[in-house]
CSV table of C-alpha atoms and ligand atoms in Angstrom, one decimal:
chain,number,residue,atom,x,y,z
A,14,UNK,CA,-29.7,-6.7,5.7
A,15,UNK,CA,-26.8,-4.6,4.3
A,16,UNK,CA,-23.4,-5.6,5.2
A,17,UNK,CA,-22.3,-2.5,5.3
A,18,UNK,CA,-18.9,-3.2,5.9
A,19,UNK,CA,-18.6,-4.3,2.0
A,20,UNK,CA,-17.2,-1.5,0.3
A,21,UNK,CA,-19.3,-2.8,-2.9
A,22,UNK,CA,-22.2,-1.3,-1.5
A,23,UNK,CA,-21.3,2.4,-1.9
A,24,UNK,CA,-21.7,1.8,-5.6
A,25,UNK,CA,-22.9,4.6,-6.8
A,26,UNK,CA,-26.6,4.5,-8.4
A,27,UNK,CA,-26.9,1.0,-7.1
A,28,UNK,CA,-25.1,-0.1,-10.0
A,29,UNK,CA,-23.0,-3.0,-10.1
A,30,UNK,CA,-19.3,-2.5,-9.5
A,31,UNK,CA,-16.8,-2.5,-12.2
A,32,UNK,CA,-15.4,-6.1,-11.2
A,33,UNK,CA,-17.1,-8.8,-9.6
A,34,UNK,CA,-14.1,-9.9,-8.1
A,35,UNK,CA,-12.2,-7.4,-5.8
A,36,UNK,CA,-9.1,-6.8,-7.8
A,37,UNK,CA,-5.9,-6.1,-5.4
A,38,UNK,CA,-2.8,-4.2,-4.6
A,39,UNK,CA,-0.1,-6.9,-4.7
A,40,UNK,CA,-1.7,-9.9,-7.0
A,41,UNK,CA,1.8,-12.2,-7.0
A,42,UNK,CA,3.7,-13.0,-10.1
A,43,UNK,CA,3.7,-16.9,-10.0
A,44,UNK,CA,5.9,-18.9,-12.7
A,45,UNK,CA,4.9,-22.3,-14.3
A,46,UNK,CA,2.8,-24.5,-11.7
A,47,UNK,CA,4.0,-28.0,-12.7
A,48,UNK,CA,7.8,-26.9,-12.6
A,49,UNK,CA,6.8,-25.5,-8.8
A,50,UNK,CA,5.3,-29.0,-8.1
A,51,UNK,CA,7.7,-30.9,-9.5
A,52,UNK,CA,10.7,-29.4,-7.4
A,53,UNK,CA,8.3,-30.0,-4.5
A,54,UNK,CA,8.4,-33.3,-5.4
A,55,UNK,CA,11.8,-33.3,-5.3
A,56,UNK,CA,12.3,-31.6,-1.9
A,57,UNK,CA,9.8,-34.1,0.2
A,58,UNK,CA,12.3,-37.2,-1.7
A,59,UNK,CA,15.3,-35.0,-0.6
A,60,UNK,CA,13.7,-35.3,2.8
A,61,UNK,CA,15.6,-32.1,3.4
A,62,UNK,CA,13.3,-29.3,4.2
A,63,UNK,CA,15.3,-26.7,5.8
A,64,UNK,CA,18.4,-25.5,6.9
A,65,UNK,CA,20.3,-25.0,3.8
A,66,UNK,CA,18.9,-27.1,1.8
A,67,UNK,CA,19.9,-27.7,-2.4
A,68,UNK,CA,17.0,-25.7,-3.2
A,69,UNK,CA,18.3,-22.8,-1.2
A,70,UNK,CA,22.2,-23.6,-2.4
A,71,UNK,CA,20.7,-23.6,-6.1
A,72,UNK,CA,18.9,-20.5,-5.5
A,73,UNK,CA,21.6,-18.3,-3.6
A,74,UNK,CA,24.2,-19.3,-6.8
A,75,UNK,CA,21.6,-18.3,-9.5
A,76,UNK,CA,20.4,-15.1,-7.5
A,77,UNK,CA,24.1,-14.1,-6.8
A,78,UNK,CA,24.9,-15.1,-10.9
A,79,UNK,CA,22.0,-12.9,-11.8
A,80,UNK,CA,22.7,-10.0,-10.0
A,81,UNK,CA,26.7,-10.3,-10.6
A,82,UNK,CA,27.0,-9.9,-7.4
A,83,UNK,CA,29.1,-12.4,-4.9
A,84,UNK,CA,26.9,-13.6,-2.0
A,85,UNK,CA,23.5,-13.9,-1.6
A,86,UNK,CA,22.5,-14.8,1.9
A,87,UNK,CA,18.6,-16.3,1.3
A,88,UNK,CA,16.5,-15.7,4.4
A,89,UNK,CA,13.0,-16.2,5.8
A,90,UNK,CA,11.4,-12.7,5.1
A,91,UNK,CA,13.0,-9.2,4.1
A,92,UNK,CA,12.6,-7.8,7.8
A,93,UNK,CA,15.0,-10.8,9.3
A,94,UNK,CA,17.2,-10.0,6.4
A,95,UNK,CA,17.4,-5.9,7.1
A,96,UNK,CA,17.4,-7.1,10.8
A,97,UNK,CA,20.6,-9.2,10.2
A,98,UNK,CA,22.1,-7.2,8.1
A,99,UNK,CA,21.6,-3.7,10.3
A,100,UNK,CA,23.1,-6.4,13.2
A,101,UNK,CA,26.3,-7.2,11.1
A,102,UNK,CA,27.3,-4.4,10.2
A,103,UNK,CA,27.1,-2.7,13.7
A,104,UNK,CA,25.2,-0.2,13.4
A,105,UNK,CA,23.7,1.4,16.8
A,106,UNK,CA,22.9,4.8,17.8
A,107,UNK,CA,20.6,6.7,14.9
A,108,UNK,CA,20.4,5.7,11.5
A,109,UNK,CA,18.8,7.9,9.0
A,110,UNK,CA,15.8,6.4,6.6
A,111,UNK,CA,12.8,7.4,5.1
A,112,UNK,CA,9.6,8.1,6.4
A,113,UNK,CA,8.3,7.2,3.0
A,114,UNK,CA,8.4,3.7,3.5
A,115,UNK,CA,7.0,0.4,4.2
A,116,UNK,CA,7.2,0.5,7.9
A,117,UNK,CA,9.7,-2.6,8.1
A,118,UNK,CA,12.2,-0.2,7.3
A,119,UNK,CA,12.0,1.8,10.3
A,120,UNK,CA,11.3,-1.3,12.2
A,121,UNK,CA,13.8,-3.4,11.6
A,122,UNK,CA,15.9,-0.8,13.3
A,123,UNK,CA,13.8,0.2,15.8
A,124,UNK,CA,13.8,-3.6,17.0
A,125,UNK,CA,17.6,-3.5,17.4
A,126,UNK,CA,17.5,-0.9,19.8
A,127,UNK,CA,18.5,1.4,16.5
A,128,UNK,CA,16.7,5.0,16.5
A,129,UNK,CA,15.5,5.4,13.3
A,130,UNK,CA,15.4,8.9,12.2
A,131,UNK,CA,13.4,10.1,9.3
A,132,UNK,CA,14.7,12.4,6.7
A,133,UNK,CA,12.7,14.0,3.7
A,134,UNK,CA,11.9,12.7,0.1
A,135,UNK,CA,12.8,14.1,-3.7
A,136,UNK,CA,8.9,14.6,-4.4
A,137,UNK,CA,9.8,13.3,-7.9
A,138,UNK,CA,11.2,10.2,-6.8
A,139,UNK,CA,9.3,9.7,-4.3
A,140,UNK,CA,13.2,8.7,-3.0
A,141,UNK,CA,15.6,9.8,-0.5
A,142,UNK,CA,16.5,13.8,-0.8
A,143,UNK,CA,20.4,13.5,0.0
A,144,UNK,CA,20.4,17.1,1.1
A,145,UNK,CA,17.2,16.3,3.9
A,146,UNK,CA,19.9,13.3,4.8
A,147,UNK,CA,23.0,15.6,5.6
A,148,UNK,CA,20.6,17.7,7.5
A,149,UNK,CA,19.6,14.8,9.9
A,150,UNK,CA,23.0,13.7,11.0
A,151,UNK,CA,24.4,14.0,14.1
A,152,UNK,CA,27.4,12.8,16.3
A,153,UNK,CA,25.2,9.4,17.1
A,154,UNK,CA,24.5,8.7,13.6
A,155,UNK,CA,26.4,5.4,12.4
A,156,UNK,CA,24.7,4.8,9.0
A,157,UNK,CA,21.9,5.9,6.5
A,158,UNK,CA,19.6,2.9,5.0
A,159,UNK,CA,18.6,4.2,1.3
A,160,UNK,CA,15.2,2.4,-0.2
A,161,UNK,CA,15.1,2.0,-3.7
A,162,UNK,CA,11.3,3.0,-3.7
A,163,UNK,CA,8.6,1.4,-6.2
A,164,UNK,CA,11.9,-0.2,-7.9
A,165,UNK,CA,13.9,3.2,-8.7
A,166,UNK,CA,17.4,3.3,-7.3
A,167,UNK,CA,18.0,5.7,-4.9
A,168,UNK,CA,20.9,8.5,-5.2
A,169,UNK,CA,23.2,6.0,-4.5
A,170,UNK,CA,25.9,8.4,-5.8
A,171,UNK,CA,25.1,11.1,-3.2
A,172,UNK,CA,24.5,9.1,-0.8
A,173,UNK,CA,27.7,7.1,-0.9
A,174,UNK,CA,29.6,10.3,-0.7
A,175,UNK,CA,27.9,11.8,2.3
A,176,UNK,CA,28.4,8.2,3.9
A,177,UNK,CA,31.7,8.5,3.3
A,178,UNK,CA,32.7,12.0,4.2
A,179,UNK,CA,30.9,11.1,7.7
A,180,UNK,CA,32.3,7.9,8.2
A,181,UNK,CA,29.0,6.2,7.9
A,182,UNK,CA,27.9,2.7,6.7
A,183,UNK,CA,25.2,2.7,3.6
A,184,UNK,CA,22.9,-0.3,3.3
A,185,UNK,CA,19.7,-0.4,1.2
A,186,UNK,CA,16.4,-1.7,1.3
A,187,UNK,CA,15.9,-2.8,-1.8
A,188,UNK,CA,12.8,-4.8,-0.8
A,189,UNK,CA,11.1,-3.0,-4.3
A,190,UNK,CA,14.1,-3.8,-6.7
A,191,UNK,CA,14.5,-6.5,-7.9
A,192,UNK,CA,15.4,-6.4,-11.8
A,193,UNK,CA,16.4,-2.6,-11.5
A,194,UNK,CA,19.7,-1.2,-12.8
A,195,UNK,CA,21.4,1.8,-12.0
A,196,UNK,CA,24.2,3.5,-14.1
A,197,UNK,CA,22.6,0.1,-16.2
A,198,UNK,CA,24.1,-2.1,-13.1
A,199,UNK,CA,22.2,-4.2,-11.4
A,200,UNK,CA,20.7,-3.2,-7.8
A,201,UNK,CA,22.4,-5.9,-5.3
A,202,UNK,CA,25.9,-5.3,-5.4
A,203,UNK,CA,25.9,-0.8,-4.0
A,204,UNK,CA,26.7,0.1,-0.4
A,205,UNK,CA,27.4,-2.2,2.2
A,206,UNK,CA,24.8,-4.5,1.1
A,207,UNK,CA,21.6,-4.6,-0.4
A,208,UNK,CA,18.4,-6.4,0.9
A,209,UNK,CA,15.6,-7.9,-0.8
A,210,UNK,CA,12.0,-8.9,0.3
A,211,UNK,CA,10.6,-11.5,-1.7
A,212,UNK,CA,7.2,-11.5,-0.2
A,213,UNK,CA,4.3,-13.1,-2.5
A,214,UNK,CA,3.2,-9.3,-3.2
A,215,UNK,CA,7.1,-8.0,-4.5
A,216,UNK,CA,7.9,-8.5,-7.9
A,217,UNK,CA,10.2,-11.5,-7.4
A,218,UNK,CA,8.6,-13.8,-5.1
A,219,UNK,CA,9.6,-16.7,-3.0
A,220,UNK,CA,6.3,-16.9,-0.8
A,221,UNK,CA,8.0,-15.0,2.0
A,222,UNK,CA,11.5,-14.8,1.9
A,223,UNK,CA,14.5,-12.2,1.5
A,224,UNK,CA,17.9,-12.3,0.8
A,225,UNK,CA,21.1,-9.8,1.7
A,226,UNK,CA,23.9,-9.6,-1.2
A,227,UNK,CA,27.1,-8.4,-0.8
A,228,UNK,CA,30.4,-8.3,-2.4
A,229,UNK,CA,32.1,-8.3,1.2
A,230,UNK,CA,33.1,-11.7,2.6
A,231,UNK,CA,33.6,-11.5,6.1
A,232,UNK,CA,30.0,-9.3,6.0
A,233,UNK,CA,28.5,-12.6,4.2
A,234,UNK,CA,30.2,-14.8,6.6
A,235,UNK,CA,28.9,-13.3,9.7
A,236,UNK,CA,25.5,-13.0,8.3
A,237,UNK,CA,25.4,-16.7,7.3
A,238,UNK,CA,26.3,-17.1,10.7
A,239,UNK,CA,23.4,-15.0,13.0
A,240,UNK,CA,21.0,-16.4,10.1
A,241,UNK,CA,21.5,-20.1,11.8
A,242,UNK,CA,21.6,-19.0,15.5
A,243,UNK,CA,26.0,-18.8,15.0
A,244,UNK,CA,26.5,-22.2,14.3
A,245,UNK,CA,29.7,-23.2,13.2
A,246,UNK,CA,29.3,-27.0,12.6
A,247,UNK,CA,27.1,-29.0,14.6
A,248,UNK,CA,28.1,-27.8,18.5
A,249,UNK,CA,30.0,-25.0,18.5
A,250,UNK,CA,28.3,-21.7,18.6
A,251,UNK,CA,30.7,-18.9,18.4
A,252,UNK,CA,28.0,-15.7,17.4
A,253,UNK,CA,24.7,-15.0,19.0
A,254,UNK,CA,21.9,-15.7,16.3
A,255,UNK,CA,18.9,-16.1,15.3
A,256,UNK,CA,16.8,-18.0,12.8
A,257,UNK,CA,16.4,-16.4,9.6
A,258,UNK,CA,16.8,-19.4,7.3
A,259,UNK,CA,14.9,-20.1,3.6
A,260,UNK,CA,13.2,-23.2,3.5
A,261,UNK,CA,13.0,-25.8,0.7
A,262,UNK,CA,10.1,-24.9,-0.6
A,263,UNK,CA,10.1,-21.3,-0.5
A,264,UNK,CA,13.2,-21.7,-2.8
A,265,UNK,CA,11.5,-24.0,-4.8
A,266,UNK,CA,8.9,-20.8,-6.0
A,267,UNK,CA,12.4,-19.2,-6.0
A,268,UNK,CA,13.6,-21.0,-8.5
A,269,UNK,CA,10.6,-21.3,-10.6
A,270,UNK,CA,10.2,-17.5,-10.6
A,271,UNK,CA,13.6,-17.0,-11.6
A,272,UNK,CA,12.8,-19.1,-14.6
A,273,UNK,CA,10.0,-17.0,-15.8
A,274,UNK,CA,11.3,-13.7,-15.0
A,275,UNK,CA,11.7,-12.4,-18.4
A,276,UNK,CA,7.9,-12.7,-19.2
A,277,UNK,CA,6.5,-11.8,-16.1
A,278,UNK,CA,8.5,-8.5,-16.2
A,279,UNK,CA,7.6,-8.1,-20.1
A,280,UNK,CA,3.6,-8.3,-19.3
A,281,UNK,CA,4.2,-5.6,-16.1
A,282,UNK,CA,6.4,-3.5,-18.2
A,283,UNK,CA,3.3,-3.8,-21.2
A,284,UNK,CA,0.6,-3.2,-18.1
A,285,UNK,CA,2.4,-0.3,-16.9
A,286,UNK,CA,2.9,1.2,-20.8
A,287,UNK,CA,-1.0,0.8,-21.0
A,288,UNK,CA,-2.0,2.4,-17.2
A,289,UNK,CA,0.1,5.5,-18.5
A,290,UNK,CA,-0.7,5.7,-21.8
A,291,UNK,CA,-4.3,6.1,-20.4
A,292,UNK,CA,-3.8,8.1,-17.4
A,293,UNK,CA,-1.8,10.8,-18.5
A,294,UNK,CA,-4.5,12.2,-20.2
A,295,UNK,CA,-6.5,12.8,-17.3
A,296,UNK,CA,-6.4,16.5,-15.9
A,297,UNK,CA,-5.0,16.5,-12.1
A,298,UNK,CA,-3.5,13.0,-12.3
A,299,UNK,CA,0.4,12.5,-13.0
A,300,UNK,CA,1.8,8.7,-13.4
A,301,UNK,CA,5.4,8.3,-11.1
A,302,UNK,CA,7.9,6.8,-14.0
A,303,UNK,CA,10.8,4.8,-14.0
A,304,UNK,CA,14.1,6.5,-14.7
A,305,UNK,CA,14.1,5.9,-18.6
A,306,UNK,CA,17.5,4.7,-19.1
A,307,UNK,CA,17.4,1.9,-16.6
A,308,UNK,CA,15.9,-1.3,-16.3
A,309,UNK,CA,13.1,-2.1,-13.4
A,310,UNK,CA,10.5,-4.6,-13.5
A,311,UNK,CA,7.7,-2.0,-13.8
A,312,UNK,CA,6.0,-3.9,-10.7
A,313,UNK,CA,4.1,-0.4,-9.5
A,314,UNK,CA,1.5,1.3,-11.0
A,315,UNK,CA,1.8,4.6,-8.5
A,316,UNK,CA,-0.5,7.7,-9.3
A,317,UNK,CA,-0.6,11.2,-8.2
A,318,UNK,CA,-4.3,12.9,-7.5
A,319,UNK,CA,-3.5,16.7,-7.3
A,320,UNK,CA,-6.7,19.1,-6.7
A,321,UNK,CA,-7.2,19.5,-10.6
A,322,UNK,CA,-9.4,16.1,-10.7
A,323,UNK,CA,-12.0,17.1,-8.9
A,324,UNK,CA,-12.7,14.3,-6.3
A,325,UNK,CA,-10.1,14.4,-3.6
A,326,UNK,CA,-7.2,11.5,-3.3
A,327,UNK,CA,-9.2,9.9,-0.6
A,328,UNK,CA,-12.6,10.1,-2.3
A,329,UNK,CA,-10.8,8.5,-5.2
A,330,UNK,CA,-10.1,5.2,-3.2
A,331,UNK,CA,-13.8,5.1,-1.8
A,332,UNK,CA,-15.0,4.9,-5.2
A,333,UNK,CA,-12.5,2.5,-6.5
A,334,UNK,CA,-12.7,0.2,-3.7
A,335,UNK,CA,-16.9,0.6,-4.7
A,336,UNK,CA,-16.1,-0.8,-7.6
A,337,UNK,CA,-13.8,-3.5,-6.2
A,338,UNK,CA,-10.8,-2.1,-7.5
A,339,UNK,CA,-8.7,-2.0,-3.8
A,340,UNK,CA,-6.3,0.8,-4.9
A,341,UNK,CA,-4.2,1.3,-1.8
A,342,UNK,CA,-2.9,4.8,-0.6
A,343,UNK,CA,1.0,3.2,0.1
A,344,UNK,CA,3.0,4.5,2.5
A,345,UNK,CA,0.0,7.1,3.8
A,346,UNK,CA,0.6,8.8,6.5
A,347,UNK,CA,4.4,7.9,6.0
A,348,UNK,CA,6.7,6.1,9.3
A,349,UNK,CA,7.0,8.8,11.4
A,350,UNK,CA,3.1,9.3,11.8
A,351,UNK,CA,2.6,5.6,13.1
A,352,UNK,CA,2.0,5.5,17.0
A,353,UNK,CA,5.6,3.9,17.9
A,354,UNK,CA,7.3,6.8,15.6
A,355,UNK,CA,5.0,9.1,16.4
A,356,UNK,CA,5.6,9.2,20.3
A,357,UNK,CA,8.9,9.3,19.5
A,358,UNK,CA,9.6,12.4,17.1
A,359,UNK,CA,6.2,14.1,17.6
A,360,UNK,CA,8.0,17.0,15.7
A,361,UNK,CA,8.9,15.2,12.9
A,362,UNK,CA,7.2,16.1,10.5
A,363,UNK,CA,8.4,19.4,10.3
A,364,UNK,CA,11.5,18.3,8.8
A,365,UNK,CA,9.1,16.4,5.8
A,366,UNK,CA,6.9,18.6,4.3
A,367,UNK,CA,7.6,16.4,0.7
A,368,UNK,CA,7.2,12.9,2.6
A,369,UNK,CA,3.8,14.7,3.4
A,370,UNK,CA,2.1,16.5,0.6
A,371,UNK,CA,3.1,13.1,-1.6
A,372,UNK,CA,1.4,11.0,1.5
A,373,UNK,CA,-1.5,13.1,0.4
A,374,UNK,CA,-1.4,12.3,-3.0
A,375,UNK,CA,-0.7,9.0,-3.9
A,376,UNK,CA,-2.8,5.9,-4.5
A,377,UNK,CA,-1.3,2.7,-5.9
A,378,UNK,CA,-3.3,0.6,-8.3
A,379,UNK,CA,-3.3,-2.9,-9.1
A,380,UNK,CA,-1.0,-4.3,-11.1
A,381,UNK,CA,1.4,-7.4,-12.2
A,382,UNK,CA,1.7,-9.9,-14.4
A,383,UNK,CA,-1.6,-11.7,-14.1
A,384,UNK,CA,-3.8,-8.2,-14.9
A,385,UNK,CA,-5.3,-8.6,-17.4
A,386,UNK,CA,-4.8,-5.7,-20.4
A,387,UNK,CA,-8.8,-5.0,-20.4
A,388,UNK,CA,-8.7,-5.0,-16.9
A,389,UNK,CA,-6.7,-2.1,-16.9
A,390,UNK,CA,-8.5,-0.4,-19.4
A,391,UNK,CA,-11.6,-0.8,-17.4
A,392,UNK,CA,-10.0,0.7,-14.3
A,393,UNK,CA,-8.7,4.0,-16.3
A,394,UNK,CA,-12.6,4.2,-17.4
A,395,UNK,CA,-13.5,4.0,-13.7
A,396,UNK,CA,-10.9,7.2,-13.2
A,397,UNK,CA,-12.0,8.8,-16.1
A,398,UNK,CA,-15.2,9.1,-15.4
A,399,UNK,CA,-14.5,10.2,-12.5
A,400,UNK,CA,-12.9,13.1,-13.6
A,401,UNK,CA,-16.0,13.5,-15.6
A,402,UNK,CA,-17.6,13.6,-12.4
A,403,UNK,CA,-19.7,10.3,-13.7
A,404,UNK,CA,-19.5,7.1,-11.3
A,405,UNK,CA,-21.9,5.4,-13.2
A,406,UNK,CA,-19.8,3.1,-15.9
A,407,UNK,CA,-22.7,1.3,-17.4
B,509,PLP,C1,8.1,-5.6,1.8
B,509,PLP,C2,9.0,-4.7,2.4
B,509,PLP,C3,9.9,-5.0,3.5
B,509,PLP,C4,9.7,-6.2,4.3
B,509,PLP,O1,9.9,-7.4,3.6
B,509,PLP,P1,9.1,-8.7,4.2
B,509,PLP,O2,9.7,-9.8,3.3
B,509,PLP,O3,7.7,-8.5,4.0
B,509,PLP,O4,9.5,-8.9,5.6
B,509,PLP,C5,10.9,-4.1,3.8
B,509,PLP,N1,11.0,-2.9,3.2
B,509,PLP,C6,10.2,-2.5,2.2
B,509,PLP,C7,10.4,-1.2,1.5
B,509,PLP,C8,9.2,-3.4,1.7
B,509,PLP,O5,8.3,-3.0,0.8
């Protein structure tokens, strides 16, 4: 019997697929094993596991160092971090995001009684359109969350002035950005605050885990505070909280990452040269860059599939996913399309007709540091020859 829910079996011509092993979205970055085992060694002889641990100290001082930025508040995951961070620095009423997003965004808010309203996207950046954000404000709005998206800074310039010409508080999800620069500064230290993800599938990863950085004090403070359920010493809680502490181990990988940064960003940087080198030659496809002058840790390969290539965006997938290459269509259909958004703004999308022809475009292919060179030259021949109209890559 078929199982027909493998997509291997819509190879076409019954030949085998490209890869024999499905090849994802998201493969994690992972520094030198036995220096990762070793500081778990360390951690069970610690016999300190959680709640600010040395491993977390160490790794808040040498995030904070190498962002040049002067807190770094490490927490569980990047949503408890945005949540925590939306919390302290009182936002309520409407805050204006992206709908091109990952959907913690829009959540985090959403979960804090925060109505998240979507405004539209520079279809070149695939980032916020600051003119689509002055649009979207009204007297309830209290702040504007910018996301660095796929690594590239927002228009933090822009939207720092609309933020402050309205009296509103700027924050960013900079779940995608570690290792960027803007202006050749590093992201962590703009707005408010910044927040990172360092889920297994980011660039930088601790596991799960996330951090908030910030060159405000008392901001740092209270969020060290609502991150251990407001403790202030051992019996005296003076802040509702909640728990969004790192633990021991998750700053262990931390650490270990951090170590190996340099090369893991120097074989996605080389991975992402070769997917574009290859790519841009095909009719109907366009390759999303980094802006040239700043850094970014080249983390995602993201393609366009206009209607000169032939198969459509969605056809695209099929056959890649055929071939065991799970390319992923990231952020399709965009926030404000989900059901809980959905029900909310049914009209939305009127207001983001860019959010909505990119959502129609995009797929994102695998990449990081582990991929192989000839693994991506094998998936370009995949999407060449599909251009060629030619599935069979025998
Ligand atoms: C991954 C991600 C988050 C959520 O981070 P977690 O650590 O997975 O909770 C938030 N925003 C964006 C843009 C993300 O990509």
């Amino acid at each position: 019997m078929k199982r027909i829910n493998d997509p291997s079996d819509l190879a076409i011509n019954g030949a085998p697929p490209a890869f024999s092993e499905r090849l994802h979205v998201g493969r994690p970055n992972i520094g030198n094993h036995e220096a990762f085992l070793q500081r778990i060694a360390q951690v069970l002889d610690n016999q300190w596991l959680t709640n600010n641990g040395p491993m977390v100290q160490e790794f808040e001082r040498r995030i904070a160092a190498h962002l040049g930025v002067k807190h770094c508040i490490a927490m569980c995951n990047g949503t408890i971090a945005l949540e925590i961070a939306i919390r302290a620095l009182g936002l309520t009423g409407e805050v204006i995001v992206p709908s091109w997003t990952f959907i913690a965004t829009a959540h985090a808010l959403y979960w804090q009684g925060i109505t998240p309203v979507f405004a539209d996207i520079d279809p070149a950046t695939h980032n916020l359109d600051p003119e689509a954000v002055r649009r979207m404000i009204t007297p309830r709005t209290t702040g504007i969350i910018g996301v660095h998206l796929w690594g590239r800074a927002a228009p933090i310039d822009e939207l720092q002035s609309i933020a402050h010409e309205h009296g509103l508080k700027l924050m960013f999800d900079a779940a995608h950005a570690f290792g960027s620069t803007y202006h050749g500064q590093n992201i962590g230290r703009f707005g408010e605050c910044e927040v990172f993800s360092f889920h297994a599938t980011k660039a930088f990863n601790t596991m799960e885990g996330g951090a908030v950085t910030t060159n405000n004090d008392e901001l740092a403070d209270a969020m060290r505070l609502m991150r251990n359920f407001g403790f202030k010493g051992y019996d005296n809680v003076i802040h509702p909280g909640t728990n969004g502490k790192m633990i021991e181990a998750c700053a262990a990988m931390g650490l270990t990452n951090l170590d190996a940064l340099e090369e893991m960003f120097t074989a996605t940087r080389l991975n992402y040269g070769i997917y574009r080198e290859a790519l841009m030659a095909i009719p109907g496809i366009s390759v999303l860059d980094y802006a040239p002058k700043e850094q970014n840790s080249h983390h995602y390969v993201v393609i366009e599939i206009d209607e000169h290539f032939g198969p459509t965006r969605d056809e695209v997938i099929a056959a890649l996913h055929a071939e065991n290459i799970l390319a992923r269509k990231y952020f399709w259909p965009g926030c404000h399309k989900m059901k809980p958004y959905r029900d909310l703004f049914p009209h939305a999308g009127l207001m983001l007709q860019n959010s909505h022809k990119v959502s129609e475009r995009v797929v994102v292919l695998p990449a990081g540091s582990s991929l192989h060179p000839d693994s991506i030259k094998q998936i370009c021949r995949v999407i060449e020859m599909l251009y060629h109209g030619n599935r069979n890559h025998q």
